[in-house]
Amino acid sequence: MSKKENSLFTKIQAANKAKLKPVEVPEWGLTVHIKQLTVGERDSYETEAYNASKGQGIMDNPRSKFLVRVLCDEHGEPLVSPDEFMKLSQLQSRPMEKLFEAAQNYNRLTDEDIEELGKD
């Protein structure tokens, strides 16, 4: 990589600050935040969905596995670690569905995107 390219990439990295979206959850009396996925995190989620569609037909706990990647506090710290996604799956569905929809919209990840992964 040339110095010019390296300099440009350094600028991109500096500008690549996490932007968080606050979402009030009245059922909990709290505000949680949603972060934008990195390219690697989105690829990981889409790969997991794709692999499930080729094997079992559907990803197990898709909402929880998506939300564990994006739910965070006001500092961008994850609410739970990725291997703790089952903690999210045990929460009531109404507030979690609201968060899932907000996270999908914020990350521009549609149901059609996921369905498309399973097609040959």
Tab-separated table of N, CA, C and O in Angstrom:
chain	number	residue	atom	x	y	z
A	1	MET	N	0.846	-1.170	0.000
A	1	MET	CA	0.000	0.000	0.000
A	1	MET	C	0.892	1.234	0.000
A	1	MET	O	1.823	1.341	0.781
A	2	SER	N	0.591	2.162	-0.888
A	2	SER	CA	1.398	3.379	-0.965
A	2	SER	C	1.099	4.284	0.232
A	2	SER	O	0.105	4.124	0.925
A	3	LYS	N	1.991	5.252	0.448
A	3	LYS	CA	1.789	6.198	1.559
A	3	LYS	C	0.497	6.980	1.376
A	3	LYS	O	-0.214	7.248	2.334
A	4	LYS	N	0.197	7.335	0.126
A	4	LYS	CA	-1.030	8.082	-0.145
A	4	LYS	C	-2.253	7.246	0.220
A	4	LYS	O	-3.171	7.728	0.868
A	5	GLU	N	-2.257	5.984	-0.206
A	5	GLU	CA	-3.373	5.094	0.124
A	5	GLU	C	-3.466	4.879	1.624
A	5	GLU	O	-4.546	4.869	2.206
A	6	ASN	N	-2.314	4.702	2.285
A	6	ASN	CA	-2.282	4.504	3.721
A	6	ASN	C	-2.845	5.722	4.440
A	6	ASN	O	-3.586	5.612	5.408
A	7	SER	N	-2.485	6.913	3.970
A	7	SER	CA	-2.975	8.151	4.561
A	7	SER	C	-4.494	8.253	4.418
A	7	SER	O	-5.186	8.645	5.345
A	8	LEU	N	-5.004	7.906	3.264
A	8	LEU	CA	-6.444	7.931	3.028
A	8	LEU	C	-7.151	6.940	3.949
A	8	LEU	O	-8.161	7.271	4.571
A	9	PHE	N	-6.613	5.740	4.066
A	9	PHE	CA	-7.228	4.744	4.934
A	9	PHE	C	-7.183	5.186	6.397
A	9	PHE	O	-8.133	4.983	7.141
A	10	THR	N	-6.108	5.828	6.801
A	10	THR	CA	-6.006	6.357	8.168
A	10	THR	C	-7.106	7.379	8.419
A	10	THR	O	-7.723	7.392	9.480
A	11	LYS	N	-7.385	8.222	7.430
A	11	LYS	CA	-8.461	9.206	7.554
A	11	LYS	C	-9.823	8.517	7.653
A	11	LYS	O	-10.683	8.937	8.426
A	12	ILE	N	-10.004	7.484	6.860
A	12	ILE	CA	-11.272	6.737	6.903
A	12	ILE	C	-11.459	6.118	8.289
A	12	ILE	O	-12.536	6.213	8.884
A	13	GLN	N	-10.404	5.506	8.805
A	13	GLN	CA	-10.490	4.899	10.127
A	13	GLN	C	-10.820	5.936	11.200
A	13	GLN	O	-11.618	5.682	12.095
A	14	ALA	N	-10.220	7.105	11.106
A	14	ALA	CA	-10.467	8.165	12.090
A	14	ALA	C	-11.915	8.652	12.027
A	14	ALA	O	-12.503	9.005	13.046
A	15	ALA	N	-12.477	8.660	10.838
A	15	ALA	CA	-13.863	9.113	10.664
A	15	ALA	C	-14.876	8.019	10.979
A	15	ALA	O	-16.067	8.283	11.092
A	16	ASN	N	-14.408	6.810	11.120
A	16	ASN	CA	-15.274	5.642	11.292
A	16	ASN	C	-15.652	5.443	12.764
A	16	ASN	O	-15.426	4.395	13.339
A	17	LYS	N	-16.226	6.457	13.354
A	17	LYS	CA	-16.639	6.387	14.756
A	17	LYS	C	-18.017	5.735	14.835
A	17	LYS	O	-18.887	6.002	14.006
A	18	ALA	N	-18.203	4.915	15.845
A	18	ALA	CA	-19.491	4.256	16.035
A	18	ALA	C	-20.567	5.302	16.295
A	18	ALA	O	-20.399	6.189	17.130
A	19	LYS	N	-21.640	5.200	15.552
A	19	LYS	CA	-22.794	6.062	15.754
A	19	LYS	C	-23.875	5.218	16.412
A	19	LYS	O	-24.254	4.175	15.890
A	20	LEU	N	-24.333	5.677	17.545
A	20	LEU	CA	-25.303	4.919	18.319
A	20	LEU	C	-26.685	5.550	18.211
A	20	LEU	O	-26.817	6.771	18.207
A	21	LYS	N	-27.678	4.689	18.148
A	21	LYS	CA	-29.065	5.150	18.102
A	21	LYS	C	-29.722	4.792	19.427
A	21	LYS	O	-29.853	3.606	19.759
A	22	PRO	N	-30.152	5.798	20.217
A	22	PRO	CA	-30.845	5.491	21.467
A	22	PRO	C	-32.278	5.041	21.180
A	22	PRO	O	-32.948	5.601	20.309
A	23	VAL	N	-32.717	4.034	21.889
A	23	VAL	CA	-34.083	3.534	21.750
A	23	VAL	C	-34.665	3.382	23.154
A	23	VAL	O	-34.140	2.623	23.973
A	24	GLU	N	-35.741	4.118	23.404
A	24	GLU	CA	-36.409	4.005	24.692
A	24	GLU	C	-37.232	2.728	24.715
A	24	GLU	O	-37.900	2.391	23.736
A	25	VAL	N	-37.147	2.037	25.842
A	25	VAL	CA	-37.919	0.812	26.031
A	25	VAL	C	-38.808	1.035	27.257
A	25	VAL	O	-38.379	0.797	28.388
A	26	PRO	N	-40.028	1.542	27.036
A	26	PRO	CA	-40.905	1.878	28.154
A	26	PRO	C	-41.185	0.690	29.076
A	26	PRO	O	-41.320	0.866	30.288
A	27	GLU	N	-41.246	-0.510	28.494
A	27	GLU	CA	-41.513	-1.703	29.310
A	27	GLU	C	-40.439	-1.906	30.373
A	27	GLU	O	-40.698	-2.505	31.411
A	28	TRP	N	-39.251	-1.436	30.105
A	28	TRP	CA	-38.142	-1.595	31.041
A	28	TRP	C	-37.825	-0.304	31.783
A	28	TRP	O	-37.046	-0.303	32.733
A	29	GLY	N	-38.401	0.806	31.323
A	29	GLY	CA	-38.076	2.097	31.915
A	29	GLY	C	-36.634	2.495	31.650
A	29	GLY	O	-36.020	3.203	32.442
A	30	LEU	N	-36.090	2.060	30.510
A	30	LEU	CA	-34.687	2.285	30.170
A	30	LEU	C	-34.532	2.719	28.720
A	30	LEU	O	-35.424	2.504	27.903
A	31	THR	N	-33.391	3.277	28.435
A	31	THR	CA	-32.982	3.533	27.058
A	31	THR	C	-31.771	2.663	26.784
A	31	THR	O	-30.820	2.652	27.563
A	32	VAL	N	-31.842	1.892	25.714
A	32	VAL	CA	-30.674	1.122	25.264
A	32	VAL	C	-30.239	1.711	23.932
A	32	VAL	O	-30.962	2.504	23.332
A	33	HIS	N	-29.083	1.338	23.492
A	33	HIS	CA	-28.543	1.880	22.251
A	33	HIS	C	-28.303	0.767	21.240
A	33	HIS	O	-28.030	-0.375	21.613
A	34	ILE	N	-28.391	1.160	19.992
A	34	ILE	CA	-28.131	0.252	18.876
A	34	ILE	C	-26.950	0.813	18.115
A	34	ILE	O	-26.900	2.007	17.820
A	35	LYS	N	-26.000	-0.053	17.816
A	35	LYS	CA	-24.848	0.390	17.023
A	35	LYS	C	-24.972	-0.150	15.611
A	35	LYS	O	-25.729	-1.084	15.344
A	36	GLN	N	-24.246	0.479	14.719
A	36	GLN	CA	-24.182	-0.030	13.356
A	36	GLN	C	-23.186	-1.171	13.321
A	36	GLN	O	-22.124	-1.111	13.951
A	37	LEU	N	-23.544	-2.213	12.597
A	37	LEU	CA	-22.645	-3.349	12.430
A	37	LEU	C	-21.415	-2.936	11.634
A	37	LEU	O	-21.496	-2.097	10.737
A	38	THR	N	-20.299	-3.565	11.950
A	38	THR	CA	-19.149	-3.451	11.059
A	38	THR	C	-19.405	-4.383	9.881
A	38	THR	O	-20.304	-5.243	9.938
A	39	VAL	N	-18.638	-4.243	8.854
A	39	VAL	CA	-18.776	-5.142	7.701
A	39	VAL	C	-18.557	-6.592	8.148
A	39	VAL	O	-19.296	-7.495	7.755
A	40	GLY	N	-17.563	-6.815	8.993
A	40	GLY	CA	-17.272	-8.167	9.470
A	40	GLY	C	-18.408	-8.750	10.296
A	40	GLY	O	-18.732	-9.933	10.171
A	41	GLU	N	-19.035	-7.920	11.140
A	41	GLU	CA	-20.162	-8.399	11.941
A	41	GLU	C	-21.360	-8.739	11.061
A	41	GLU	O	-22.036	-9.743	11.284
A	42	ARG	N	-21.614	-7.911	10.061
A	42	ARG	CA	-22.724	-8.201	9.154
A	42	ARG	C	-22.437	-9.473	8.354
A	42	ARG	O	-23.308	-10.324	8.190
A	43	ASP	N	-21.228	-9.592	7.857
A	43	ASP	CA	-20.853	-10.813	7.131
A	43	ASP	C	-21.031	-12.043	8.002
A	43	ASP	O	-21.541	-13.072	7.548
A	44	SER	N	-20.622	-11.960	9.247
A	44	SER	CA	-20.747	-13.075	10.179
A	44	SER	C	-22.210	-13.469	10.374
A	44	SER	O	-22.560	-14.651	10.333
A	45	TYR	N	-23.077	-12.482	10.578
A	45	TYR	CA	-24.503	-12.762	10.759
A	45	TYR	C	-25.095	-13.364	9.491
A	45	TYR	O	-25.813	-14.355	9.539
A	46	GLU	N	-24.789	-12.771	8.347
A	46	GLU	CA	-25.329	-13.271	7.087
A	46	GLU	C	-24.813	-14.676	6.775
A	46	GLU	O	-25.557	-15.514	6.271
A	47	THR	N	-23.559	-14.943	7.084
A	47	THR	CA	-23.005	-16.281	6.876
A	47	THR	C	-23.723	-17.299	7.749
A	47	THR	O	-24.064	-18.391	7.291
A	48	GLU	N	-23.962	-16.926	9.003
A	48	GLU	CA	-24.668	-17.827	9.911
A	48	GLU	C	-26.089	-18.107	9.402
A	48	GLU	O	-26.549	-19.243	9.410
A	49	ALA	N	-26.772	-17.077	8.923
A	49	ALA	CA	-28.123	-17.244	8.374
A	49	ALA	C	-28.089	-18.108	7.119
A	49	ALA	O	-28.930	-18.994	6.929
A	50	TYR	N	-27.116	-17.860	6.264
A	50	TYR	CA	-26.985	-18.629	5.023
A	50	TYR	C	-26.716	-20.098	5.327
A	50	TYR	O	-27.354	-20.988	4.764
A	51	ASN	N	-25.775	-20.357	6.218
A	51	ASN	CA	-25.449	-21.745	6.560
A	51	ASN	C	-26.649	-22.472	7.156
A	51	ASN	O	-26.875	-23.641	6.865
A	52	ALA	N	-27.423	-21.777	7.972
A	52	ALA	CA	-28.617	-22.385	8.550
A	52	ALA	C	-29.628	-22.712	7.456
A	52	ALA	O	-30.244	-23.778	7.475
A	53	SER	N	-29.772	-21.818	6.489
A	53	SER	CA	-30.748	-22.055	5.421
A	53	SER	C	-30.351	-23.246	4.555
A	53	SER	O	-31.204	-23.918	4.001
A	54	LYS	N	-29.065	-23.512	4.457
A	54	LYS	CA	-28.596	-24.646	3.658
A	54	LYS	C	-28.654	-25.959	4.439
A	54	LYS	O	-28.619	-27.024	3.869
A	55	GLY	N	-28.732	-25.871	5.758
A	55	GLY	CA	-28.779	-27.078	6.584
A	55	GLY	C	-30.153	-27.311	7.163
A	55	GLY	O	-30.972	-28.040	6.620
A	56	GLN	N	-30.453	-26.650	8.251
A	56	GLN	CA	-31.691	-26.859	8.984
A	56	GLN	C	-32.877	-26.136	8.356
A	56	GLN	O	-34.021	-26.428	8.691
A	57	GLY	N	-32.630	-25.174	7.517
A	57	GLY	CA	-33.707	-24.438	6.897
A	57	GLY	C	-33.976	-23.088	7.540
A	57	GLY	O	-34.493	-22.204	6.907
A	58	ILE	N	-33.637	-22.931	8.804
A	58	ILE	CA	-33.855	-21.646	9.472
A	58	ILE	C	-32.828	-21.482	10.586
A	58	ILE	O	-32.457	-22.462	11.241
A	59	MET	N	-32.380	-20.270	10.789
A	59	MET	CA	-31.423	-19.985	11.850
A	59	MET	C	-32.125	-20.076	13.201
A	59	MET	O	-33.239	-19.600	13.371
A	60	ASP	N	-31.481	-20.683	14.149
A	60	ASP	CA	-31.986	-20.763	15.515
A	60	ASP	C	-31.776	-19.414	16.203
A	60	ASP	O	-30.679	-18.858	16.149
A	61	ASN	N	-32.815	-18.862	16.809
A	61	ASN	CA	-32.747	-17.589	17.539
A	61	ASN	C	-32.199	-16.428	16.703
A	61	ASN	O	-31.278	-15.725	17.130
A	62	PRO	N	-32.762	-16.179	15.519
A	62	PRO	CA	-32.198	-15.137	14.652
A	62	PRO	C	-32.237	-13.742	15.261
A	62	PRO	O	-31.296	-12.962	15.085
A	63	ARG	N	-33.307	-13.412	15.972
A	63	ARG	CA	-33.391	-12.071	16.561
A	63	ARG	C	-32.328	-11.886	17.631
A	63	ARG	O	-31.642	-10.867	17.675
A	64	SER	N	-32.212	-12.872	18.503
A	64	SER	CA	-31.220	-12.779	19.586
A	64	SER	C	-29.806	-12.729	19.030
A	64	SER	O	-28.961	-11.979	19.532
A	65	LYS	N	-29.537	-13.506	17.999
A	65	LYS	CA	-28.194	-13.529	17.418
A	65	LYS	C	-27.863	-12.231	16.697
A	65	LYS	O	-26.695	-11.848	16.617
A	66	PHE	N	-28.898	-11.555	16.191
A	66	PHE	CA	-28.679	-10.245	15.583
A	66	PHE	C	-28.517	-9.184	16.662
A	66	PHE	O	-27.566	-8.390	16.643
A	67	LEU	N	-29.435	-9.185	17.635
A	67	LEU	CA	-29.414	-8.158	18.670
A	67	LEU	C	-28.164	-8.213	19.538
A	67	LEU	O	-27.677	-7.172	19.982
A	68	VAL	N	-27.631	-9.397	19.760
A	68	VAL	CA	-26.409	-9.487	20.578
A	68	VAL	C	-25.259	-8.739	19.909
A	68	VAL	O	-24.361	-8.247	20.578
A	69	ARG	N	-25.319	-8.598	18.599
A	69	ARG	CA	-24.276	-7.898	17.854
A	69	ARG	C	-24.439	-6.373	17.893
A	69	ARG	O	-23.480	-5.652	17.634
A	70	VAL	N	-25.659	-5.883	18.170
A	70	VAL	CA	-25.909	-4.448	18.030
A	70	VAL	C	-26.348	-3.726	19.304
A	70	VAL	O	-26.208	-2.514	19.383
A	71	LEU	N	-26.902	-4.422	20.286
A	71	LEU	CA	-27.358	-3.754	21.503
A	71	LEU	C	-26.170	-3.380	22.378
A	71	LEU	O	-25.276	-4.195	22.609
A	72	CYS	N	-26.180	-2.136	22.836
A	72	CYS	CA	-25.060	-1.658	23.643
A	72	CYS	C	-25.531	-0.566	24.595
A	72	CYS	O	-26.673	-0.109	24.525
A	73	ASP	N	-24.619	-0.138	25.449
A	73	ASP	CA	-24.911	0.991	26.329
A	73	ASP	C	-24.534	2.282	25.607
A	73	ASP	O	-24.129	2.262	24.439
A	74	GLU	N	-24.651	3.402	26.308
A	74	GLU	CA	-24.398	4.697	25.687
A	74	GLU	C	-22.940	4.909	25.291
A	74	GLU	O	-22.618	5.828	24.550
A	75	HIS	N	-22.053	4.024	25.741
A	75	HIS	CA	-20.637	4.110	25.389
A	75	HIS	C	-20.251	3.128	24.284
A	75	HIS	O	-19.084	3.025	23.921
A	76	GLY	N	-21.233	2.381	23.791
A	76	GLY	CA	-20.966	1.409	22.746
A	76	GLY	C	-20.533	0.051	23.257
A	76	GLY	O	-20.165	-0.823	22.473
A	77	GLU	N	-20.583	-0.152	24.569
A	77	GLU	CA	-20.207	-1.445	25.150
A	77	GLU	C	-21.375	-2.423	25.017
A	77	GLU	O	-22.517	-2.074	25.345
A	78	PRO	N	-21.125	-3.629	24.540
A	78	PRO	CA	-22.211	-4.606	24.359
A	78	PRO	C	-22.954	-4.877	25.665
A	78	PRO	O	-22.360	-4.885	26.741
A	79	LEU	N	-24.265	-5.105	25.541
A	79	LEU	CA	-25.058	-5.441	26.728
A	79	LEU	C	-24.714	-6.829	27.235
A	79	LEU	O	-24.683	-7.060	28.438
A	80	VAL	N	-24.494	-7.755	26.314
A	80	VAL	CA	-24.062	-9.114	26.659
A	80	VAL	C	-23.047	-9.560	25.623
A	80	VAL	O	-22.986	-9.024	24.522
A	81	SER	N	-22.247	-10.544	25.962
A	81	SER	CA	-21.245	-11.037	25.022
A	81	SER	C	-21.924	-11.918	23.968
A	81	SER	O	-23.013	-12.440	24.202
A	82	PRO	N	-21.295	-12.087	22.809
A	82	PRO	CA	-21.901	-12.875	21.732
A	82	PRO	C	-22.319	-14.289	22.143
A	82	PRO	O	-23.342	-14.780	21.681
A	83	ASP	N	-21.562	-14.919	23.027
A	83	ASP	CA	-21.924	-16.278	23.421
A	83	ASP	C	-23.066	-16.304	24.443
A	83	ASP	O	-23.534	-17.368	24.824
A	84	GLU	N	-23.542	-15.117	24.833
A	84	GLU	CA	-24.651	-15.036	25.784
A	84	GLU	C	-25.963	-14.641	25.101
A	84	GLU	O	-26.886	-14.150	25.752
A	85	PHE	N	-26.072	-14.872	23.792
A	85	PHE	CA	-27.270	-14.468	23.065
A	85	PHE	C	-28.526	-15.114	23.633
A	85	PHE	O	-29.619	-14.558	23.540
A	86	MET	N	-28.387	-16.269	24.283
A	86	MET	CA	-29.560	-16.938	24.856
A	86	MET	C	-30.174	-16.105	25.981
A	86	MET	O	-31.367	-16.205	26.239
A	87	LYS	N	-29.396	-15.260	26.640
A	87	LYS	CA	-29.956	-14.370	27.662
A	87	LYS	C	-30.990	-13.447	27.026
A	87	LYS	O	-32.022	-13.151	27.619
A	88	LEU	N	-30.695	-12.980	25.821
A	88	LEU	CA	-31.639	-12.110	25.121
A	88	LEU	C	-32.888	-12.877	24.708
A	88	LEU	O	-33.988	-12.334	24.734
A	89	SER	N	-32.719	-14.140	24.349
A	89	SER	CA	-33.864	-14.929	23.883
A	89	SER	C	-34.861	-15.209	24.999
A	89	SER	O	-35.993	-15.599	24.729
A	90	GLN	N	-34.473	-14.986	26.234
A	90	GLN	CA	-35.360	-15.253	27.362
A	90	GLN	C	-36.142	-14.012	27.803
A	90	GLN	O	-36.959	-14.087	28.721
A	91	LEU	N	-35.918	-12.884	27.140
A	91	LEU	CA	-36.636	-11.657	27.474
A	91	LEU	C	-37.979	-11.617	26.748
A	91	LEU	O	-38.159	-12.266	25.715
A	92	GLN	N	-38.910	-10.841	27.277
A	92	GLN	CA	-40.231	-10.736	26.677
A	92	GLN	C	-40.140	-10.250	25.241
A	92	GLN	O	-39.312	-9.395	24.902
A	93	SER	N	-41.029	-10.778	24.414
A	93	SER	CA	-40.924	-10.539	22.975
A	93	SER	C	-41.288	-9.117	22.556
A	93	SER	O	-40.696	-8.594	21.613
A	94	ARG	N	-42.227	-8.463	23.214
A	94	ARG	CA	-42.664	-7.147	22.748
A	94	ARG	C	-41.536	-6.122	22.706
A	94	ARG	O	-41.284	-5.515	21.653
A	95	PRO	N	-40.815	-5.884	23.798
A	95	PRO	CA	-39.713	-4.914	23.703
A	95	PRO	C	-38.586	-5.395	22.799
A	95	PRO	O	-37.953	-4.593	22.095
A	96	MET	N	-38.352	-6.691	22.777
A	96	MET	CA	-37.271	-7.213	21.929
A	96	MET	C	-37.623	-7.066	20.451
A	96	MET	O	-36.751	-6.784	19.627
A	97	GLU	N	-38.895	-7.241	20.113
A	97	GLU	CA	-39.313	-7.067	18.722
A	97	GLU	C	-39.140	-5.609	18.300
A	97	GLU	O	-38.691	-5.329	17.193
A	98	LYS	N	-39.469	-4.693	19.197
A	98	LYS	CA	-39.277	-3.261	18.917
A	98	LYS	C	-37.791	-2.974	18.670
A	98	LYS	O	-37.433	-2.267	17.725
A	99	LEU	N	-36.930	-3.525	19.502
A	99	LEU	CA	-35.487	-3.322	19.335
A	99	LEU	C	-34.983	-3.968	18.053
A	99	LEU	O	-34.140	-3.405	17.353
A	100	PHE	N	-35.504	-5.161	17.737
A	100	PHE	CA	-35.091	-5.858	16.523
A	100	PHE	C	-35.441	-5.032	15.285
A	100	PHE	O	-34.607	-4.850	14.393
A	101	GLU	N	-36.663	-4.519	15.252
A	101	GLU	CA	-37.078	-3.708	14.103
A	101	GLU	C	-36.238	-2.439	13.990
A	101	GLU	O	-35.826	-2.060	12.891
A	102	ALA	N	-35.985	-1.787	15.117
A	102	ALA	CA	-35.155	-0.579	15.103
A	102	ALA	C	-33.739	-0.902	14.634
A	102	ALA	O	-33.141	-0.152	13.846
A	103	ALA	N	-33.198	-2.025	15.099
A	103	ALA	CA	-31.836	-2.429	14.723
A	103	ALA	C	-31.764	-2.802	13.245
A	103	ALA	O	-30.790	-2.467	12.564
A	104	GLN	N	-32.785	-3.498	12.749
A	104	GLN	CA	-32.821	-3.837	11.329
A	104	GLN	C	-32.822	-2.561	10.488
A	104	GLN	O	-32.064	-2.446	9.523
A	105	ASN	N	-33.689	-1.622	10.845
A	105	ASN	CA	-33.789	-0.372	10.086
A	105	ASN	C	-32.477	0.411	10.155
A	105	ASN	O	-32.012	0.924	9.136
A	106	TYR	N	-31.901	0.504	11.335
A	106	TYR	CA	-30.671	1.276	11.517
A	106	TYR	C	-29.507	0.665	10.734
A	106	TYR	O	-28.628	1.376	10.252
A	107	ASN	N	-29.523	-0.646	10.612
A	107	ASN	CA	-28.455	-1.350	9.897
A	107	ASN	C	-28.832	-1.718	8.465
A	107	ASN	O	-28.074	-2.408	7.786
A	108	ARG	N	-29.999	-1.273	8.048
A	108	ARG	CA	-30.482	-1.550	6.687
A	108	ARG	C	-30.389	-3.028	6.352
A	108	ARG	O	-29.921	-3.419	5.274
A	109	LEU	N	-30.851	-3.835	7.277
A	109	LEU	CA	-30.884	-5.279	7.081
A	109	LEU	C	-32.348	-5.691	7.071
A	109	LEU	O	-33.031	-5.592	8.081
A	110	THR	N	-32.820	-6.112	5.924
A	110	THR	CA	-34.228	-6.458	5.784
A	110	THR	C	-34.429	-7.965	5.870
A	110	THR	O	-33.482	-8.744	5.713
A	111	ASP	N	-35.674	-8.353	6.084
A	111	ASP	CA	-36.014	-9.779	6.054
A	111	ASP	C	-35.679	-10.358	4.680
A	111	ASP	O	-35.243	-11.498	4.567
A	112	GLU	N	-35.878	-9.554	3.643
A	112	GLU	CA	-35.578	-10.006	2.279
A	112	GLU	C	-34.086	-10.273	2.101
A	112	GLU	O	-33.710	-11.196	1.384
A	113	ASP	N	-33.258	-9.483	2.760
A	113	ASP	CA	-31.803	-9.714	2.694
A	113	ASP	C	-31.479	-11.107	3.203
A	113	ASP	O	-30.691	-11.838	2.600
A	114	ILE	N	-32.074	-11.469	4.328
A	114	ILE	CA	-31.824	-12.769	4.935
A	114	ILE	C	-32.396	-13.887	4.068
A	114	ILE	O	-31.739	-14.906	3.840
A	115	GLU	N	-33.630	-13.693	3.557
A	115	GLU	CA	-34.224	-14.713	2.699
A	115	GLU	C	-33.388	-14.934	1.441
A	115	GLU	O	-33.252	-16.053	0.982
A	116	GLU	N	-32.829	-13.863	0.917
A	116	GLU	CA	-32.025	-13.939	-0.300
A	116	GLU	C	-30.785	-14.805	-0.099
A	116	GLU	O	-30.304	-15.455	-1.031
A	117	LEU	N	-30.275	-14.841	1.129
A	117	LEU	CA	-29.078	-15.637	1.407
A	117	LEU	C	-29.316	-17.121	1.194
A	117	LEU	O	-28.400	-17.858	0.865
A	118	GLY	N	-30.556	-17.569	1.404
A	118	GLY	CA	-30.852	-18.986	1.291
A	118	GLY	C	-31.095	-19.462	-0.127
A	118	GLY	O	-31.227	-20.654	-0.370
A	119	LYS	N	-31.175	-18.532	-1.069
A	119	LYS	CA	-31.440	-18.905	-2.462
A	119	LYS	C	-30.142	-19.307	-3.164
A	119	LYS	O	-29.094	-18.775	-2.914
A	120	ASP	N	-30.278	-20.250	-4.059
A	120	ASP	CA	-29.120	-20.678	-4.858
A	120	ASP	C	-28.861	-19.733	-5.990
A	120	ASP	O	-29.633	-19.098	-6.533
